[in-house]
mmCIF file of C-alpha atoms and ligand atoms in Angstrom:
data_model
loop_
_atom_site.group_PDB
_atom_site.id
_atom_site.type_symbol
_atom_site.label_atom_id
_atom_site.label_comp_id
_atom_site.label_asym_id
_atom_site.label_seq_id
_atom_site.Cartn_x
_atom_site.Cartn_y
_atom_site.Cartn_z
ATOM 1 C CA MET A 1 70.433 -74.156 -68.026
ATOM 2 C CA GLU A 2 72.769 -75.478 -66.077
ATOM 3 C CA ASN A 3 72.632 -73.374 -62.800
ATOM 4 C CA LYS A 4 76.481 -71.189 -62.360
ATOM 5 C CA ILE A 5 77.897 -72.081 -59.424
ATOM 6 C CA TYR A 6 80.633 -68.975 -58.241
ATOM 7 C CA ASP A 7 83.255 -69.213 -56.114
ATOM 8 C CA VAL A 8 82.166 -67.360 -53.898
ATOM 9 C CA ILE A 9 79.246 -64.730 -53.398
ATOM 10 C CA ILE A 10 79.026 -61.992 -51.130
ATOM 11 C CA ILE A 11 75.798 -61.085 -49.459
ATOM 12 C CA GLY A 12 75.765 -57.102 -48.790
ATOM 13 C CA ALA A 13 77.562 -54.178 -50.033
ATOM 14 C CA GLY A 14 78.900 -52.474 -47.434
ATOM 15 C CA PRO A 15 82.991 -52.324 -46.283
ATOM 16 C CA ALA A 16 82.852 -55.534 -45.382
ATOM 17 C CA GLY A 17 81.156 -57.186 -48.441
ATOM 18 C CA LEU A 18 82.824 -54.759 -50.893
ATOM 19 C CA ALA A 19 86.614 -54.711 -49.425
ATOM 20 C CA ALA A 20 85.998 -58.846 -49.593
ATOM 21 C CA GLY A 21 84.579 -58.495 -53.294
ATOM 22 C CA THR A 22 87.966 -56.407 -54.324
ATOM 23 C CA TYR A 23 89.970 -59.230 -52.231
ATOM 24 C CA ALA A 24 88.315 -61.939 -54.057
ATOM 25 C CA GLY A 25 87.846 -60.484 -57.349
ATOM 26 C CA ARG A 26 91.576 -59.853 -57.331
ATOM 27 C CA ALA A 27 92.414 -63.735 -56.273
ATOM 28 C CA ARG A 28 90.780 -64.346 -59.617
ATOM 29 C CA LEU A 29 87.905 -66.022 -57.731
ATOM 30 C CA ASP A 30 84.422 -65.660 -59.613
ATOM 31 C CA THR A 31 82.317 -63.303 -57.315
ATOM 32 C CA LEU A 32 78.912 -62.653 -57.172
ATOM 33 C CA ILE A 33 77.899 -59.559 -54.654
ATOM 34 C CA VAL A 34 73.926 -59.634 -53.601
ATOM 35 C CA GLU A 35 72.635 -56.190 -52.181
ATOM 36 C CA GLN A 36 69.449 -55.485 -51.477
ATOM 37 C CA GLU A 37 69.721 -51.447 -51.694
ATOM 38 C CA LYS A 38 72.605 -49.586 -52.632
ATOM 39 C CA ASP A 39 75.634 -50.219 -51.771
ATOM 40 C CA GLY A 40 77.758 -49.112 -48.702
ATOM 41 C CA GLY A 41 75.678 -49.982 -45.850
ATOM 42 C CA GLN A 42 75.243 -47.804 -42.610
ATOM 43 C CA ILE A 43 78.702 -45.633 -43.976
ATOM 44 C CA VAL A 44 76.252 -43.862 -46.420
ATOM 45 C CA ILE A 45 74.841 -42.144 -43.611
ATOM 46 C CA THR A 46 78.441 -40.915 -42.362
ATOM 47 C CA ALA A 47 78.585 -37.219 -43.371
ATOM 48 C CA GLU A 48 82.221 -37.036 -42.782
ATOM 49 C CA ILE A 49 84.853 -39.434 -41.943
ATOM 50 C CA GLU A 50 88.075 -38.867 -40.206
ATOM 51 C CA ASN A 51 89.343 -41.995 -39.244
ATOM 52 C CA TYR A 52 89.857 -44.577 -42.085
ATOM 53 C CA PRO A 53 93.055 -44.455 -42.119
ATOM 54 C CA GLY A 54 95.028 -42.100 -45.017
ATOM 55 C CA GLY A 55 92.061 -41.142 -45.482
ATOM 56 C CA VAL A 56 91.397 -37.830 -47.870
ATOM 57 C CA GLU A 57 90.386 -34.998 -46.527
ATOM 58 C CA GLY A 58 86.679 -34.111 -46.565
ATOM 59 C CA GLU A 59 86.206 -37.681 -47.016
ATOM 60 C CA THR A 60 82.512 -38.504 -47.250
ATOM 61 C CA GLY A 61 80.570 -42.241 -46.476
ATOM 62 C CA PRO A 62 79.084 -42.154 -49.955
ATOM 63 C CA SER A 63 82.609 -40.866 -51.719
ATOM 64 C CA LEU A 64 84.638 -43.922 -49.600
ATOM 65 C CA VAL A 65 82.085 -46.502 -50.457
ATOM 66 C CA LYS A 66 81.578 -45.106 -54.733
ATOM 67 C CA ARG A 67 85.821 -45.717 -54.501
ATOM 68 C CA MET A 68 85.267 -49.224 -52.906
ATOM 69 C CA SER A 69 82.409 -50.386 -55.171
ATOM 70 C CA GLU A 70 84.555 -49.569 -58.059
ATOM 71 C CA GLN A 71 87.655 -50.945 -56.938
ATOM 72 C CA ALA A 72 85.708 -54.278 -56.630
ATOM 73 C CA ALA A 73 84.355 -53.936 -59.581
ATOM 74 C CA GLY A 74 87.563 -53.026 -61.699
ATOM 75 C CA PHE A 75 88.920 -56.834 -60.083
ATOM 76 C CA GLY A 76 85.975 -58.336 -61.622
ATOM 77 C CA ALA A 77 83.502 -58.712 -58.905
ATOM 78 C CA GLN A 78 80.311 -58.770 -60.002
ATOM 79 C CA LYS A 79 76.957 -57.572 -58.690
ATOM 80 C CA VAL A 80 73.391 -58.101 -58.681
ATOM 81 C CA LYS A 81 70.742 -56.533 -56.656
ATOM 82 C CA ASP A 82 68.479 -58.481 -55.244
ATOM 83 C CA THR A 83 67.087 -59.685 -51.719
ATOM 84 C CA ILE A 84 68.307 -63.127 -49.955
ATOM 85 C CA VAL A 85 65.358 -64.654 -48.463
ATOM 86 C CA ASP A 86 66.563 -68.199 -47.679
ATOM 87 C CA VAL A 87 69.838 -70.165 -47.625
ATOM 88 C CA GLU A 88 70.961 -73.289 -47.862
ATOM 89 C CA LEU A 89 73.884 -73.260 -45.819
ATOM 90 C CA GLU A 90 75.405 -77.156 -45.597
ATOM 91 C CA GLY A 91 76.945 -79.112 -48.124
ATOM 92 C CA ASP A 92 79.688 -78.302 -50.994
ATOM 93 C CA VAL A 93 77.668 -76.108 -52.774
ATOM 94 C CA LYS A 94 75.675 -73.227 -50.972
ATOM 95 C CA HIS A 95 71.895 -72.289 -52.503
ATOM 96 C CA LEU A 96 70.857 -68.701 -51.506
ATOM 97 C CA ILE A 97 67.662 -68.375 -52.675
ATOM 98 C CA GLY A 98 66.697 -64.469 -53.913
ATOM 99 C CA ARG A 99 63.226 -62.963 -54.359
ATOM 100 C CA SER A 100 64.250 -62.539 -57.885
ATOM 101 C CA ALA A 101 66.795 -65.388 -58.528
ATOM 102 C CA ASP A 102 68.543 -68.598 -57.002
ATOM 103 C CA TYR A 103 72.017 -68.434 -56.440
ATOM 104 C CA TYR A 104 74.846 -71.231 -56.158
ATOM 105 C CA ALA A 105 78.431 -70.710 -54.649
ATOM 106 C CA ARG A 106 80.831 -73.403 -53.115
ATOM 107 C CA THR A 107 81.825 -70.425 -50.495
ATOM 108 C CA VAL A 108 79.697 -67.863 -48.737
ATOM 109 C CA ILE A 109 80.413 -63.882 -47.168
ATOM 110 C CA ILE A 110 77.576 -63.012 -45.164
ATOM 111 C CA ALA A 111 78.296 -59.420 -44.420
ATOM 112 C CA THR A 112 74.920 -58.122 -44.141
ATOM 113 C CA GLY A 113 75.066 -55.506 -41.591
ATOM 114 C CA ALA A 114 73.817 -54.269 -37.854
ATOM 115 C CA ASN A 115 71.865 -51.102 -37.944
ATOM 116 C CA PRO A 116 72.032 -48.564 -34.631
ATOM 117 C CA ARG A 117 68.541 -49.005 -33.526
ATOM 118 C CA PRO A 118 67.074 -45.601 -33.396
ATOM 119 C CA ILE A 119 64.780 -43.798 -31.438
ATOM 120 C CA GLY A 120 61.708 -43.626 -33.213
ATOM 121 C CA CYS A 121 60.939 -39.815 -32.885
ATOM 122 C CA PRO A 122 60.145 -37.509 -35.092
ATOM 123 C CA GLY A 123 63.270 -35.346 -36.501
ATOM 124 C CA GLU A 124 65.425 -38.087 -35.858
ATOM 125 C CA ARG A 125 65.824 -39.249 -39.151
ATOM 126 C CA GLU A 126 66.263 -35.620 -40.671
ATOM 127 C CA LEU A 127 68.600 -34.757 -38.437
ATOM 128 C CA THR A 128 70.626 -37.357 -38.358
ATOM 129 C CA GLY A 129 74.522 -36.472 -39.309
ATOM 130 C CA LYS A 130 72.987 -33.196 -38.486
ATOM 131 C CA GLY A 131 73.547 -33.504 -34.490
ATOM 132 C CA VAL A 132 72.383 -37.320 -34.202
ATOM 133 C CA SER A 133 74.858 -39.751 -34.357
ATOM 134 C CA TYR A 134 75.263 -43.474 -33.385
ATOM 135 C CA CYS A 135 78.722 -43.108 -33.538
ATOM 136 C CA ALA A 136 80.918 -41.355 -30.825
ATOM 137 C CA THR A 137 83.825 -42.777 -32.487
ATOM 138 C CA CYS A 138 83.551 -41.178 -35.305
ATOM 139 C CA ASP A 139 81.448 -38.109 -34.562
ATOM 140 C CA ALA A 140 83.136 -37.024 -31.501
ATOM 141 C CA ALA A 141 85.271 -34.523 -32.681
ATOM 142 C CA PHE A 142 82.566 -32.552 -34.163
ATOM 143 C CA PHE A 143 81.442 -31.721 -30.727
ATOM 144 C CA GLU A 144 84.316 -30.024 -28.846
ATOM 145 C CA ASP A 145 83.026 -27.963 -25.865
ATOM 146 C CA PHE A 146 79.518 -28.375 -26.789
ATOM 147 C CA ASP A 147 76.528 -29.801 -25.003
ATOM 148 C CA ILE A 148 76.165 -33.678 -25.187
ATOM 149 C CA TYR A 149 73.370 -35.811 -24.814
ATOM 150 C CA VAL A 150 73.745 -39.505 -24.886
ATOM 151 C CA VAL A 151 70.626 -41.904 -24.753
ATOM 152 C CA GLY A 152 70.807 -45.536 -23.093
ATOM 153 C CA GLY A 153 71.981 -47.218 -19.760
ATOM 154 C CA GLY A 154 73.693 -50.018 -21.530
ATOM 155 C CA ASP A 155 77.326 -50.360 -21.033
ATOM 156 C CA SER A 156 77.489 -48.945 -24.943
ATOM 157 C CA ALA A 157 75.539 -45.693 -23.938
ATOM 158 C CA VAL A 158 78.251 -45.087 -20.770
ATOM 159 C CA GLU A 159 81.056 -45.996 -22.410
ATOM 160 C CA GLU A 160 80.527 -43.793 -25.013
ATOM 161 C CA ALA A 161 79.190 -40.997 -22.524
ATOM 162 C CA LEU A 162 82.780 -41.467 -21.090
ATOM 163 C CA TYR A 163 84.397 -41.367 -24.130
ATOM 164 C CA LEU A 164 82.820 -38.035 -25.468
ATOM 165 C CA ALA A 165 83.471 -36.170 -21.970
ATOM 166 C CA LYS A 166 86.704 -35.452 -22.863
ATOM 167 C CA PHE A 167 84.864 -33.577 -26.181
ATOM 168 C CA GLY A 168 81.671 -32.492 -24.853
ATOM 169 C CA ARG A 169 80.921 -29.301 -22.293
ATOM 170 C CA ARG A 170 79.372 -31.552 -20.680
ATOM 171 C CA VAL A 171 77.792 -34.844 -21.102
ATOM 172 C CA THR A 172 73.894 -35.739 -19.712
ATOM 173 C CA ILE A 173 72.902 -39.083 -20.169
ATOM 174 C CA ILE A 174 69.365 -39.616 -20.464
ATOM 175 C CA HIS A 175 67.772 -42.646 -19.605
ATOM 176 C CA ARG A 176 64.465 -44.610 -19.343
ATOM 177 C CA ARG A 177 64.198 -45.833 -16.131
ATOM 178 C CA ASP A 178 66.292 -44.554 -12.665
ATOM 179 C CA ALA A 179 68.722 -47.207 -12.810
ATOM 180 C CA LEU A 180 71.699 -47.796 -15.275
ATOM 181 C CA ARG A 181 71.897 -51.383 -16.735
ATOM 182 C CA ALA A 182 75.960 -50.794 -17.651
ATOM 183 C CA ALA A 183 78.599 -52.828 -15.797
ATOM 184 C CA ARG A 184 79.038 -51.741 -12.253
ATOM 185 C CA SER A 185 82.243 -51.184 -12.813
ATOM 186 C CA ILE A 186 81.155 -49.169 -16.089
ATOM 187 C CA GLN A 187 78.864 -47.250 -14.403
ATOM 188 C CA GLU A 188 81.071 -46.359 -11.402
ATOM 189 C CA LYS A 189 83.190 -44.685 -13.841
ATOM 190 C CA ALA A 190 80.703 -42.708 -15.090
ATOM 191 C CA PHE A 191 79.368 -41.447 -11.293
ATOM 192 C CA ALA A 192 82.698 -40.729 -10.686
ATOM 193 C CA CYS A 193 83.611 -38.343 -14.006
ATOM 194 C CA ASP A 194 82.406 -34.625 -12.762
ATOM 195 C CA LYS A 195 81.638 -33.640 -16.685
ATOM 196 C CA ILE A 196 79.009 -36.315 -16.953
ATOM 197 C CA GLU A 197 75.264 -35.599 -15.732
ATOM 198 C CA PHE A 198 72.238 -37.631 -15.559
ATOM 199 C CA MET A 199 68.500 -37.249 -16.925
ATOM 200 C CA TRP A 200 66.957 -40.798 -15.299
ATOM 201 C CA ASN A 201 62.889 -41.346 -15.915
ATOM 202 C CA SER A 202 63.457 -39.709 -19.357
ATOM 203 C CA ARG A 203 63.073 -40.046 -23.209
ATOM 204 C CA VAL A 204 63.613 -38.183 -26.025
ATOM 205 C CA ALA A 205 60.022 -37.632 -27.831
ATOM 206 C CA GLU A 206 61.186 -35.472 -30.530
ATOM 207 C CA LEU A 207 64.151 -33.440 -31.835
ATOM 208 C CA SER A 208 63.814 -30.665 -34.442
ATOM 209 C CA GLY A 209 65.953 -27.570 -35.548
ATOM 210 C CA ASP A 210 66.437 -25.790 -39.380
ATOM 211 C CA GLY A 211 68.668 -27.749 -41.010
ATOM 212 C CA ILE A 212 70.501 -28.595 -37.455
ATOM 213 C CA LEU A 213 69.798 -30.502 -34.707
ATOM 214 C CA GLU A 214 68.189 -26.603 -32.158
ATOM 215 C CA ARG A 215 66.528 -28.532 -29.688
ATOM 216 C CA MET A 216 64.570 -31.607 -28.379
ATOM 217 C CA VAL A 217 61.928 -32.608 -26.581
ATOM 218 C CA ILE A 218 62.288 -34.853 -23.539
ATOM 219 C CA GLU A 219 59.576 -36.289 -21.648
ATOM 220 C CA ASN A 220 59.483 -38.156 -18.153
ATOM 221 C CA THR A 221 58.411 -41.444 -17.946
ATOM 222 C CA VAL A 222 56.703 -41.420 -15.010
ATOM 223 C CA THR A 223 55.091 -38.269 -14.568
ATOM 224 C CA GLY A 224 54.504 -37.598 -18.706
ATOM 225 C CA GLU A 225 55.651 -33.728 -18.241
ATOM 226 C CA ARG A 226 57.254 -32.604 -21.225
ATOM 227 C CA THR A 227 60.332 -30.431 -21.247
ATOM 228 C CA THR A 228 62.126 -28.626 -24.371
ATOM 229 C CA ILE A 229 66.322 -28.163 -24.449
ATOM 230 C CA GLU A 230 66.752 -25.241 -26.743
ATOM 231 C CA ALA A 231 70.472 -25.108 -28.218
ATOM 232 C CA PRO A 232 72.411 -22.616 -26.034
ATOM 233 C CA GLU A 233 72.086 -19.204 -28.107
ATOM 234 C CA GLU A 234 76.197 -19.096 -28.561
ATOM 235 C CA ASP A 235 76.404 -22.533 -30.273
ATOM 236 C CA GLY A 236 73.146 -23.225 -32.260
ATOM 237 C CA THR A 237 73.244 -26.744 -32.067
ATOM 238 C CA PHE A 238 74.032 -30.113 -29.609
ATOM 239 C CA GLY A 239 75.009 -33.200 -29.982
ATOM 240 C CA VAL A 240 72.391 -36.840 -29.058
ATOM 241 C CA PHE A 241 74.630 -39.965 -29.257
ATOM 242 C CA VAL A 242 71.666 -42.890 -29.406
ATOM 243 C CA PHE A 243 73.522 -46.054 -27.651
ATOM 244 C CA ILE A 244 69.840 -48.049 -27.367
ATOM 245 C CA GLY A 245 70.918 -51.442 -29.163
ATOM 246 C CA PHE A 246 71.899 -52.976 -32.490
ATOM 247 C CA ASP A 247 69.751 -54.779 -34.604
ATOM 248 C CA PRO A 248 71.658 -57.266 -36.915
ATOM 249 C CA HIS A 249 70.882 -58.236 -40.084
ATOM 250 C CA ALA A 250 71.174 -62.259 -39.650
ATOM 251 C CA GLN A 251 67.611 -63.285 -38.926
ATOM 252 C CA LEU A 252 67.676 -65.428 -41.816
ATOM 253 C CA PHE A 253 70.715 -67.144 -40.306
ATOM 254 C CA GLU A 254 68.987 -68.505 -36.763
ATOM 255 C CA GLY A 255 69.072 -71.988 -35.884
ATOM 256 C CA LYS A 256 71.524 -72.620 -39.280
ATOM 257 C CA LEU A 257 74.955 -70.671 -37.909
ATOM 258 C CA SER A 258 76.013 -70.698 -34.306
ATOM 259 C CA MET A 259 75.080 -67.229 -33.459
ATOM 260 C CA GLU A 260 74.755 -65.091 -29.983
ATOM 261 C CA ASN A 261 72.693 -62.394 -29.011
ATOM 262 C CA GLY A 262 71.495 -62.306 -32.626
ATOM 263 C CA TYR A 263 75.219 -61.958 -34.097
ATOM 264 C CA ILE A 264 76.760 -64.798 -36.123
ATOM 265 C CA LEU A 265 79.569 -65.963 -34.588
ATOM 266 C CA THR A 266 83.251 -66.371 -36.189
ATOM 267 C CA ASP A 267 87.156 -67.629 -35.422
ATOM 268 C CA GLU A 268 89.077 -64.677 -36.083
ATOM 269 C CA ASP A 269 89.856 -66.035 -39.662
ATOM 270 C CA MET A 270 86.080 -65.284 -39.729
ATOM 271 C CA ARG A 271 84.743 -68.759 -39.879
ATOM 272 C CA THR A 272 81.038 -69.639 -38.975
ATOM 273 C CA SER A 273 80.006 -73.026 -37.745
ATOM 274 C CA ILE A 274 79.797 -74.306 -41.390
ATOM 275 C CA PRO A 275 83.038 -75.223 -43.873
ATOM 276 C CA GLY A 276 83.162 -73.009 -46.979
ATOM 277 C CA VAL A 277 80.515 -69.952 -44.705
ATOM 278 C CA PHE A 278 82.344 -66.907 -43.615
ATOM 279 C CA ALA A 279 80.950 -63.756 -41.823
ATOM 280 C CA ALA A 280 82.461 -60.438 -41.880
ATOM 281 C CA GLY A 281 81.945 -56.888 -40.489
ATOM 282 C CA ASP A 282 78.723 -55.588 -38.137
ATOM 283 C CA VAL A 283 77.295 -58.752 -38.483
ATOM 284 C CA ARG A 284 79.846 -60.289 -36.520
ATOM 285 C CA LYS A 285 79.810 -60.796 -33.077
ATOM 286 C CA LYS A 286 83.001 -58.274 -31.963
ATOM 287 C CA SER A 287 84.112 -55.232 -30.066
ATOM 288 C CA LEU A 288 84.805 -52.656 -32.249
ATOM 289 C CA ARG A 289 82.539 -51.759 -35.523
ATOM 290 C CA GLN A 290 84.157 -49.395 -38.051
ATOM 291 C CA VAL A 291 85.161 -49.017 -41.622
ATOM 292 C CA VAL A 292 88.162 -50.336 -40.805
ATOM 293 C CA THR A 293 87.523 -53.199 -38.708
ATOM 294 C CA ALA A 294 84.743 -54.224 -41.600
ATOM 295 C CA ALA A 295 86.755 -53.764 -44.074
ATOM 296 C CA ALA A 296 89.523 -56.067 -42.525
ATOM 297 C CA ASP A 297 87.408 -58.911 -42.353
ATOM 298 C CA GLY A 298 86.541 -58.329 -45.509
ATOM 299 C CA ALA A 299 89.555 -58.999 -46.748
ATOM 300 C CA ILE A 300 90.500 -61.746 -44.390
ATOM 301 C CA ALA A 301 86.730 -63.688 -45.043
ATOM 302 C CA ALA A 302 87.676 -63.627 -48.687
ATOM 303 C CA SER A 303 91.084 -64.765 -48.363
ATOM 304 C CA MET A 304 90.096 -67.570 -45.979
ATOM 305 C CA ALA A 305 87.701 -68.149 -48.667
ATOM 306 C CA ASN A 306 90.206 -68.851 -51.467
ATOM 307 C CA LYS A 307 92.162 -71.243 -49.078
ATOM 308 C CA TYR A 308 88.997 -73.020 -48.426
ATOM 309 C CA LEU A 309 88.402 -72.982 -52.168
ATOM 310 C CA GLU A 310 91.948 -73.891 -52.403
ATOM 311 C CA GLY A 311 91.708 -77.050 -49.717
ATOM 312 C CA LEU A 312 94.397 -75.855 -47.989
ATOM 313 C CA ASP A 313 91.768 -74.830 -44.925
ATOM 314 C CA GLY A 314 91.774 -76.503 -42.429
HETATM 315 P P1 NAP B 401 71.986 -53.093 -24.657
HETATM 316 O O1 NAP B 401 72.729 -53.826 -23.147
HETATM 317 O O2 NAP B 401 70.800 -53.583 -24.883
HETATM 318 O O3 NAP B 401 71.388 -51.888 -23.720
HETATM 319 C C1 NAP B 401 70.514 -50.819 -24.289
HETATM 320 C C2 NAP B 401 70.206 -49.870 -23.130
HETATM 321 O O4 NAP B 401 69.552 -48.993 -24.071
HETATM 322 C C3 NAP B 401 69.336 -49.953 -21.991
HETATM 323 O O5 NAP B 401 69.434 -49.791 -20.992
HETATM 324 C C4 NAP B 401 68.321 -49.588 -22.695
HETATM 325 O O6 NAP B 401 67.087 -49.677 -21.311
HETATM 326 C C5 NAP B 401 67.865 -49.064 -23.661
HETATM 327 N N1 NAP B 401 66.898 -48.983 -24.774
HETATM 328 C C6 NAP B 401 66.583 -49.774 -25.123
HETATM 329 N N2 NAP B 401 65.393 -49.478 -25.697
HETATM 330 C C7 NAP B 401 64.795 -47.891 -25.446
HETATM 331 C C8 NAP B 401 64.362 -47.239 -26.523
HETATM 332 N N3 NAP B 401 63.509 -47.405 -27.514
HETATM 333 N N4 NAP B 401 64.372 -46.071 -25.982
HETATM 334 C C9 NAP B 401 65.239 -45.812 -24.668
HETATM 335 N N5 NAP B 401 65.957 -46.692 -24.600
HETATM 336 C C10 NAP B 401 65.917 -47.835 -24.926
HETATM 337 O O7 NAP B 401 72.814 -52.460 -25.735
HETATM 338 P P2 NAP B 401 74.388 -51.979 -25.874
HETATM 339 O O8 NAP B 401 74.597 -50.905 -25.168
HETATM 340 O O9 NAP B 401 74.534 -51.697 -27.183
HETATM 341 O O10 NAP B 401 74.949 -53.376 -25.855
HETATM 342 C C11 NAP B 401 74.873 -54.553 -26.424
HETATM 343 C C12 NAP B 401 75.933 -55.578 -25.925
HETATM 344 O O11 NAP B 401 76.941 -55.488 -25.777
HETATM 345 C C13 NAP B 401 75.968 -56.224 -24.352
HETATM 346 O O12 NAP B 401 75.449 -57.447 -24.227
HETATM 347 C C14 NAP B 401 76.954 -55.576 -23.572
HETATM 348 O O13 NAP B 401 76.959 -55.887 -22.866
HETATM 349 C C15 NAP B 401 77.491 -55.413 -24.824
HETATM 350 N N6 NAP B 401 78.945 -54.055 -24.412
HETATM 351 C C16 NAP B 401 79.904 -54.540 -23.973
HETATM 352 C C17 NAP B 401 80.704 -53.684 -23.605
HETATM 353 C C18 NAP B 401 81.862 -54.013 -22.569
HETATM 354 O O14 NAP B 401 81.874 -55.041 -21.878
HETATM 355 N N7 NAP B 401 82.827 -52.740 -22.606
HETATM 356 C C19 NAP B 401 80.442 -52.455 -24.391
HETATM 357 C C20 NAP B 401 79.918 -52.402 -25.217
HETATM 358 C C21 NAP B 401 78.572 -53.377 -25.255
HETATM 359 P P3 NAP B 401 66.446 -50.024 -20.322
HETATM 360 O O15 NAP B 401 67.985 -50.547 -19.391
HETATM 361 O O16 NAP B 401 65.737 -49.674 -19.461
HETATM 362 O O17 NAP B 401 66.544 -51.722 -20.963
#
């Protein structure tokens, strides 16, 4: 039997991939979405989504993703569960090699996402969304007038600490060294902010609590001394925001596409360095990683894939 050649194959079923699926399906493109786990990507670990435009009250990551998946399927996007392990992207027909099967398409949209790097300490995973967060824009409002701790010393950590200082009673930056990595201009703003304090030479060794974050063990990276921070009695909890870098899911494309720091480079129309190959969402180099920007990327990528197939691109 001849191998089927899809118009477009989308790798990843997070908001970028699902939006691309909706737009591609609606354009009557023969569309396949390949996802290795369940739909949603990072968003499914988000308990509440307040900032998706027009979102309904009480919207959660899983509820939004469920509707996005149904919408893409409603427009005819097919889906398969598989892990892509290798790709041949040059030429008119792209070849994706999965663990279970081989796939062929005239265009490919890479929407494999990125994960915020975790601290990796005990309790972190269990308390994610219950005091531990990786997204200030998403979760700052839940910590209005609470104590907030920010882990990391790079641009993200310090910029997000400045943002969080508008919400929290006070914000303490926990950094493993005694000097920040962040750009000098960003550092200066943090040093000038009277709501921001610093805990130098420190790392989070353990997070714990009964269904909500209640205490944290800090280890001094020089002396090894450990101290425990308890939530103020009147609050019952506090926030820990982790910004120690991201791990984009793009190792597969190293050496094949133009990339920077592990992210795929695209132009504003989501074109990568290979014709017919597009990237959308958190896996590409961009400045704001949110559901709304991922969905927008997916819509653009699918529209441009359609134009490419019609011979109208470039
Ligand atoms: P980053 O620059 O890689 O900084 C990560 C920070 O986390 C560093 O301070 C690092 O400590 C710390 N860290 C790493 N692993 C850790 C661990 N296991 N435990 C504790 N701390 C750990 O990451 P980023 O801040 O997310 O920035 C990523 C890129 O985006 C950078 O190129 C950055 O310049 C850029 N960015 C730019 C802007 C802007 O220009 N406005 C804003 C955000 C991000 P050490 O310092 O000790 O290594």
